Tab-separated table of N, CA and C in Angstrom:
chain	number	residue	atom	x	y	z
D	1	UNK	N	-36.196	-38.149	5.630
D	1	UNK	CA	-36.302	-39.551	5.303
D	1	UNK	C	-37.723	-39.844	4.831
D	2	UNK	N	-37.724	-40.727	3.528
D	2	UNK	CA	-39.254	-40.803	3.143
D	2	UNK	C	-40.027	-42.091	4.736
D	3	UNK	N	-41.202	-41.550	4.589
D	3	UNK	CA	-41.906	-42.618	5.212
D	3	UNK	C	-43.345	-43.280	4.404
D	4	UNK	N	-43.524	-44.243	4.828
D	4	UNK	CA	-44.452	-45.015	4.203
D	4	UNK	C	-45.662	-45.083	5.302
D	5	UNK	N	-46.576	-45.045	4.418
D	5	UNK	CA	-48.146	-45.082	4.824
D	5	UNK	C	-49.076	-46.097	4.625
D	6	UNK	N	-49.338	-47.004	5.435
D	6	UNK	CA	-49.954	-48.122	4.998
D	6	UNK	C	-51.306	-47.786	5.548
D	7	UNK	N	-52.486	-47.136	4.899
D	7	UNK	CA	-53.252	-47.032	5.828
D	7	UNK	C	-54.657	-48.076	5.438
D	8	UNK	N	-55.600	-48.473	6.090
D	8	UNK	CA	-56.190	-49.870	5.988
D	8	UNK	C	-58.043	-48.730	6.205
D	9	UNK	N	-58.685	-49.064	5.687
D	9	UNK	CA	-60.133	-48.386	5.838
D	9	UNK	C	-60.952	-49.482	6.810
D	10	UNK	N	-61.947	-48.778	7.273
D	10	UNK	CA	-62.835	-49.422	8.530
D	10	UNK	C	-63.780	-49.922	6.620
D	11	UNK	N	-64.315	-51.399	6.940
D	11	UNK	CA	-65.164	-51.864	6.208
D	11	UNK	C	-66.335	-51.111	6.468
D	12	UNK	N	-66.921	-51.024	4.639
D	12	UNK	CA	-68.199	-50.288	4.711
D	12	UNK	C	-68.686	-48.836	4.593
D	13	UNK	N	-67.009	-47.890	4.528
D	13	UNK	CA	-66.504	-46.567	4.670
D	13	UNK	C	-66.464	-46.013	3.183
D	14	UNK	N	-66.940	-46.321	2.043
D	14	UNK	CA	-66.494	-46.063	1.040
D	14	UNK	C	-67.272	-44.835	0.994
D	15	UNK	N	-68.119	-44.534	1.364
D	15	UNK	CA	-69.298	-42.975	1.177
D	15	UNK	C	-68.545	-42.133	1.987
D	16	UNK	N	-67.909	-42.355	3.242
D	16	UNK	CA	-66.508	-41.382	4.211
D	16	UNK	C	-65.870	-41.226	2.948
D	17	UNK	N	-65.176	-42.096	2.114
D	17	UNK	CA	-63.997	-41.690	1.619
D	17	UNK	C	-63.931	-40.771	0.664
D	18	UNK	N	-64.832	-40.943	-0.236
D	18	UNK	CA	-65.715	-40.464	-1.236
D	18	UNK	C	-66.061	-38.864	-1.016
D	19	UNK	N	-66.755	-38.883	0.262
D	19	UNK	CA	-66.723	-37.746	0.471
D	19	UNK	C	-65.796	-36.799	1.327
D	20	UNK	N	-64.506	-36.993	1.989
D	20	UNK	CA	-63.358	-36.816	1.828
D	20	UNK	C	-62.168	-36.904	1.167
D	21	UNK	N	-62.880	-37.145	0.460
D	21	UNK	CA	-61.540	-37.448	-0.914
D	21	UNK	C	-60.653	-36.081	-1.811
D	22	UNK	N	-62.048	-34.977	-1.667
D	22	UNK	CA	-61.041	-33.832	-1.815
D	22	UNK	C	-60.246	-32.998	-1.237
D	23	UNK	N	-61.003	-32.909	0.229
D	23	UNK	CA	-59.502	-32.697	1.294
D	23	UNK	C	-58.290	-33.372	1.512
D	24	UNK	N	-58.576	-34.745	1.392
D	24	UNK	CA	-57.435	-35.919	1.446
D	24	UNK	C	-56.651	-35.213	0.090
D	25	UNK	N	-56.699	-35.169	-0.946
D	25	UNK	CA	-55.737	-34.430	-2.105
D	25	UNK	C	-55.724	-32.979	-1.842
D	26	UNK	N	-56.480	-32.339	-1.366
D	26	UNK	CA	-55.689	-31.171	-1.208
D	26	UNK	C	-54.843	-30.946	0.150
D	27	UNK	N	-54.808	-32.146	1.172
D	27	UNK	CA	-53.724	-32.459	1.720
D	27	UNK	C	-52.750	-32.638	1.150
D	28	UNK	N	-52.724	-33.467	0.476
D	28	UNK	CA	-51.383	-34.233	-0.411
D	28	UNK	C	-50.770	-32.966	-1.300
D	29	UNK	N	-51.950	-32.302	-1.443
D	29	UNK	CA	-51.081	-31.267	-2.776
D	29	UNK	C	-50.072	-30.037	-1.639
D	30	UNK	N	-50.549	-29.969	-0.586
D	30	UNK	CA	-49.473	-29.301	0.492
D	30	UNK	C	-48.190	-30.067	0.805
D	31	UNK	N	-48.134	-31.546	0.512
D	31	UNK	CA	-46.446	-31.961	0.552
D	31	UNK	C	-46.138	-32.400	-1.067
D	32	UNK	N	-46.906	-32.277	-1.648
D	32	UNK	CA	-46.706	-33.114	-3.413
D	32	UNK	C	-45.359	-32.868	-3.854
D	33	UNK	N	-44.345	-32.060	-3.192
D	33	UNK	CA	-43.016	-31.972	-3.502
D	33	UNK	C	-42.361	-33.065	-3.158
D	34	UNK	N	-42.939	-33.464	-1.904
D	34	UNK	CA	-41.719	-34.168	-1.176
D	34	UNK	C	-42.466	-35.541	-1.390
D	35	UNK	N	-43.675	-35.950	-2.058
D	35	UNK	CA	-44.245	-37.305	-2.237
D	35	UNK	C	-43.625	-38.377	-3.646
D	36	UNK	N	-43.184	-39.213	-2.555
D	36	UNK	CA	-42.487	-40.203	-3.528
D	36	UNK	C	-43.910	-41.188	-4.567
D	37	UNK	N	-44.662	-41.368	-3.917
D	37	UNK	CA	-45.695	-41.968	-4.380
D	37	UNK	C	-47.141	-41.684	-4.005
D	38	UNK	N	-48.072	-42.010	-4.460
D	38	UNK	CA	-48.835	-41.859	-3.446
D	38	UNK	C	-50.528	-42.723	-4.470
D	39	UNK	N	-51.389	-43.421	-3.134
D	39	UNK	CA	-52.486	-43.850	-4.184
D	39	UNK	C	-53.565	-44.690	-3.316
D	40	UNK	N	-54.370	-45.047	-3.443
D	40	UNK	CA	-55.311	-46.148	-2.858
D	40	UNK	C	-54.726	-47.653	-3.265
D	41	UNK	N	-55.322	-48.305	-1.957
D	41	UNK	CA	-55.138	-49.644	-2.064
D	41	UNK	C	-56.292	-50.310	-2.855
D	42	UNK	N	-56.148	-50.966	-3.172
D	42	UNK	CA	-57.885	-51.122	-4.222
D	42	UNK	C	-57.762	-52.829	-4.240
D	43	UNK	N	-59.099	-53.497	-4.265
D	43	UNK	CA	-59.675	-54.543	-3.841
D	43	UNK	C	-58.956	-55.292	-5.032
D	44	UNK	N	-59.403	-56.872	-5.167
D	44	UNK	CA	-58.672	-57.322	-6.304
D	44	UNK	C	-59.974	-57.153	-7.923
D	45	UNK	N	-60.692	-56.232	-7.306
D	45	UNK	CA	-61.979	-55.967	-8.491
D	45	UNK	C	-60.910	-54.801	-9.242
D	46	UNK	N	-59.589	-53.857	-8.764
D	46	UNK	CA	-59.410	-53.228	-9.509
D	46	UNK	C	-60.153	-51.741	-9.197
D	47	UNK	N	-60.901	-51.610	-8.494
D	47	UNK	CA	-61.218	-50.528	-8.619
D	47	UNK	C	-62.257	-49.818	-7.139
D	48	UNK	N	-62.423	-51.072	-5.982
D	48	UNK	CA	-62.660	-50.848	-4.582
D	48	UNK	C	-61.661	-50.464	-4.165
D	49	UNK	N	-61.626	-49.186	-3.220
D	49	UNK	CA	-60.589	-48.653	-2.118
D	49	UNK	C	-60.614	-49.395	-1.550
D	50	UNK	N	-59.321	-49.639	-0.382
D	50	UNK	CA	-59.674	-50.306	0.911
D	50	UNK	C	-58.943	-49.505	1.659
D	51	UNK	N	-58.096	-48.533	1.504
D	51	UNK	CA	-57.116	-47.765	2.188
D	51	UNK	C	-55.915	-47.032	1.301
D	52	UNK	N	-55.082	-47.024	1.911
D	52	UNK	CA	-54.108	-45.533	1.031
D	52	UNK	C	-52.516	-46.640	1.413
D	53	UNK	N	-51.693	-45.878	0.361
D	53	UNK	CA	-50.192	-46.244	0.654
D	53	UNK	C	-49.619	-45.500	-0.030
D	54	UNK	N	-48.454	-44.522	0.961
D	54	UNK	CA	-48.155	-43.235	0.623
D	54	UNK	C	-46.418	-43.421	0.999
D	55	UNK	N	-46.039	-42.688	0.322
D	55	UNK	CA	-44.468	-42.282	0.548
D	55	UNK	C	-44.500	-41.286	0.477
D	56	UNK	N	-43.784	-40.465	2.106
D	56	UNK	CA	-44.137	-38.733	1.776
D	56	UNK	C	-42.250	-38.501	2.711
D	57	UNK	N	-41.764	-38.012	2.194
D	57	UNK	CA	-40.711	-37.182	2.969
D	57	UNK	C	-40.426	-36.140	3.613
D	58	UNK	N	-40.488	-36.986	5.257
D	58	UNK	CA	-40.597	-35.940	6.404
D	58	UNK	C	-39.149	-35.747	7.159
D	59	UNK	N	-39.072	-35.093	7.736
D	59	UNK	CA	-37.745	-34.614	8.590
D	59	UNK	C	-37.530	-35.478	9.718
D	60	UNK	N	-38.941	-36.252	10.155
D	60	UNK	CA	-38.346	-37.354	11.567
D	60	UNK	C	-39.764	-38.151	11.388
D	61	UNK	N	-39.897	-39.284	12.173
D	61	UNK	CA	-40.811	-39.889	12.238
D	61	UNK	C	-42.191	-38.801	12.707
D	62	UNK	N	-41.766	-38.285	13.834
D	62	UNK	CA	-42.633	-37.353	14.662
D	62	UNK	C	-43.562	-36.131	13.688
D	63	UNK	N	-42.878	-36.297	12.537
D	63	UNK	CA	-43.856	-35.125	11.729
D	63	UNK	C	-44.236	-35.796	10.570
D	64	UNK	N	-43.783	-36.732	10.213
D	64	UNK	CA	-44.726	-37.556	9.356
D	64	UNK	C	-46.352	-38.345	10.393
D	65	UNK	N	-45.767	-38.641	11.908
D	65	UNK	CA	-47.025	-39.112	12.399
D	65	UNK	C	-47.636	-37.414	13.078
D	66	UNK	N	-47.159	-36.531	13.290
D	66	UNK	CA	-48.139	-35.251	12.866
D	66	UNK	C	-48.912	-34.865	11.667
D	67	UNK	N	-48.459	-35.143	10.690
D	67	UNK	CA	-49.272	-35.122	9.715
D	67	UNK	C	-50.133	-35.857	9.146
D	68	UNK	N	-49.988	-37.094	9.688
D	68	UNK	CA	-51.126	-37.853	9.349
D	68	UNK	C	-52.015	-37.826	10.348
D	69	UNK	N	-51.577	-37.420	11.511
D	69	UNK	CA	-52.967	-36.613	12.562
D	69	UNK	C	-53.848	-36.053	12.226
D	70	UNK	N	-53.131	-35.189	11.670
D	70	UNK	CA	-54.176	-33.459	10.761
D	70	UNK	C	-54.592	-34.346	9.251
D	71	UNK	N	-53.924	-35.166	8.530
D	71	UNK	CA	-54.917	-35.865	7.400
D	71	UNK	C	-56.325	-35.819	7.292
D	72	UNK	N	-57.106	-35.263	6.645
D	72	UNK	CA	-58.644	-35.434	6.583
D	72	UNK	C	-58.923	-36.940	6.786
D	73	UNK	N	-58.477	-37.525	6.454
D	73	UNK	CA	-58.726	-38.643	6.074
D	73	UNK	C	-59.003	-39.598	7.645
D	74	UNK	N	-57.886	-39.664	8.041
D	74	UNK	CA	-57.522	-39.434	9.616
D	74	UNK	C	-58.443	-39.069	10.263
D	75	UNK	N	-58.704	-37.689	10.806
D	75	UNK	CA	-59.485	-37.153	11.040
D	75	UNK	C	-60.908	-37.271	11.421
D	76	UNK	N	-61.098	-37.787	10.096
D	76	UNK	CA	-62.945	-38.123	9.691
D	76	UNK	C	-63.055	-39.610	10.178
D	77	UNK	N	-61.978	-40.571	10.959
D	77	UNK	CA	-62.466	-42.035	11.365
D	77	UNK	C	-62.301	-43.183	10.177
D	78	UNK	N	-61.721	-42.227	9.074
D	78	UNK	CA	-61.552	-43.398	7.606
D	78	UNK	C	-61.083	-44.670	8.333
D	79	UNK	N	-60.048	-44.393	8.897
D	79	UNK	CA	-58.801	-45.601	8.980
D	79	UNK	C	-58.893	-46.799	10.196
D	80	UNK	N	-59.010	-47.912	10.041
D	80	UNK	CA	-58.935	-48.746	10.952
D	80	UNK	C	-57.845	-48.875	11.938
D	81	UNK	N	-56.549	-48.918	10.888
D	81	UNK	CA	-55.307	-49.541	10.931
D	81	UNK	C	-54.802	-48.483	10.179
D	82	UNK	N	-53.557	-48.589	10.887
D	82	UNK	CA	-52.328	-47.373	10.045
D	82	UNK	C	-50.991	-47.578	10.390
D	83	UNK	N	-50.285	-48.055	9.446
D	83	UNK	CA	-48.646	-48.214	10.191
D	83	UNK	C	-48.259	-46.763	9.197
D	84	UNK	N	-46.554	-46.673	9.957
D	84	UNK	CA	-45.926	-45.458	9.782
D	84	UNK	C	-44.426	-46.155	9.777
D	85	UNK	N	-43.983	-46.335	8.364
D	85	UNK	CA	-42.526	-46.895	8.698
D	85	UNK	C	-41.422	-46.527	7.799
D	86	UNK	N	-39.993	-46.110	8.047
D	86	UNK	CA	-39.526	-45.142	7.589
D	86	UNK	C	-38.877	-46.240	6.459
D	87	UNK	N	-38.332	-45.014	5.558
D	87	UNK	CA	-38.237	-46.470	3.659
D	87	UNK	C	-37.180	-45.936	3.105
D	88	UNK	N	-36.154	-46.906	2.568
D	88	UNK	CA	-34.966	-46.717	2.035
D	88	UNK	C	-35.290	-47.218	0.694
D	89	UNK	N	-35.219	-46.618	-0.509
D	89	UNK	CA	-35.191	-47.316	-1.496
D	89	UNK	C	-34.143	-47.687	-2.241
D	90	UNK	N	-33.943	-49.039	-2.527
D	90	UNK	CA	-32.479	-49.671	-3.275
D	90	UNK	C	-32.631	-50.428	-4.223
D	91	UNK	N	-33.651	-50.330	-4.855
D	91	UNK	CA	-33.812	-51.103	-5.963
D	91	UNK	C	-34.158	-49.452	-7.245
D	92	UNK	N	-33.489	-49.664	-8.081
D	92	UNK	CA	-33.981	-48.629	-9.435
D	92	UNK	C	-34.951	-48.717	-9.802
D	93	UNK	N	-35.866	-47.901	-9.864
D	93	UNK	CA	-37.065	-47.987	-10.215
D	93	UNK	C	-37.267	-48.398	-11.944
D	94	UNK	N	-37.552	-49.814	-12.518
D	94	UNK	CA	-37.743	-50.346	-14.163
D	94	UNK	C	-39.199	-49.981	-14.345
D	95	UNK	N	-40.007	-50.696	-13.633
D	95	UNK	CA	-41.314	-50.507	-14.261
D	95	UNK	C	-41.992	-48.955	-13.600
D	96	UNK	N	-42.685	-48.052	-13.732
D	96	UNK	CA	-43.197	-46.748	-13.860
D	96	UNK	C	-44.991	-47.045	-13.207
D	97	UNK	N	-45.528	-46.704	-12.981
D	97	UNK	CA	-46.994	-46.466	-12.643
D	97	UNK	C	-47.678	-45.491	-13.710
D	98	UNK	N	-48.803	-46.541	-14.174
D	98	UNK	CA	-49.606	-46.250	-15.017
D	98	UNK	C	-49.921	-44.338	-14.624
D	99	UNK	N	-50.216	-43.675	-15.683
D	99	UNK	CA	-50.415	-42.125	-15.719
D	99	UNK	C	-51.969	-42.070	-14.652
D	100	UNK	N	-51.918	-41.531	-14.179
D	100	UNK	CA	-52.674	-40.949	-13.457
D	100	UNK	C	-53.994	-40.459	-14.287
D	101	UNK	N	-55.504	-40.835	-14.094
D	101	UNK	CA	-56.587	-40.378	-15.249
D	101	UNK	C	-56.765	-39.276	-14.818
């Protein structure tokens, strides 16, 4: 079942993130099969992080919140706040997300 990642950054963390930012993707590139989405939350400037929101498909709740244990991201104190909630999608996806730079 996919689950969703709402994760929220401690204010002021942007030099943490920055400099975890390549473990945090080469996390992601160890489930990138099973990731429905995945990206930063970004300020309304467009281009401040403030946290992550992820769709990753795990086998139970219990190993999606194992894996975001072991997350670098996690890990290193990034996150203030973090929900974990499991996601049915029923709407067809019309509009697409801009290509990735």
């Amino acid at each position: 079942m996919v689950h969703v990642f709402h994760l929220i950054d401690h204010p002021g963390k942007t030099a943490l993130r920055e400099r975890m930012r390549p473990a945090h993707k080469a996390c992601l590139a160890q489930v990138a099969g099973r990731i429905a989405f995945a990206g930063p939350l970004l300020a309304d400037d467009g281009s401040t992080m403030l946290g992550s929101l992820l769709a990753i498909d795990f086998g139970s709740r219990a190993e999606a919140l194992a894996w975001l244990a072991d997350e670098p991201f996690t890990r290193a104190g990034l996150y203030a706040r973090s929900e974990v909630h499991a996601f049915q999608n029923l709407w067809p996806q019309r509009a697409g997300f801009p290509p990735a730079p």
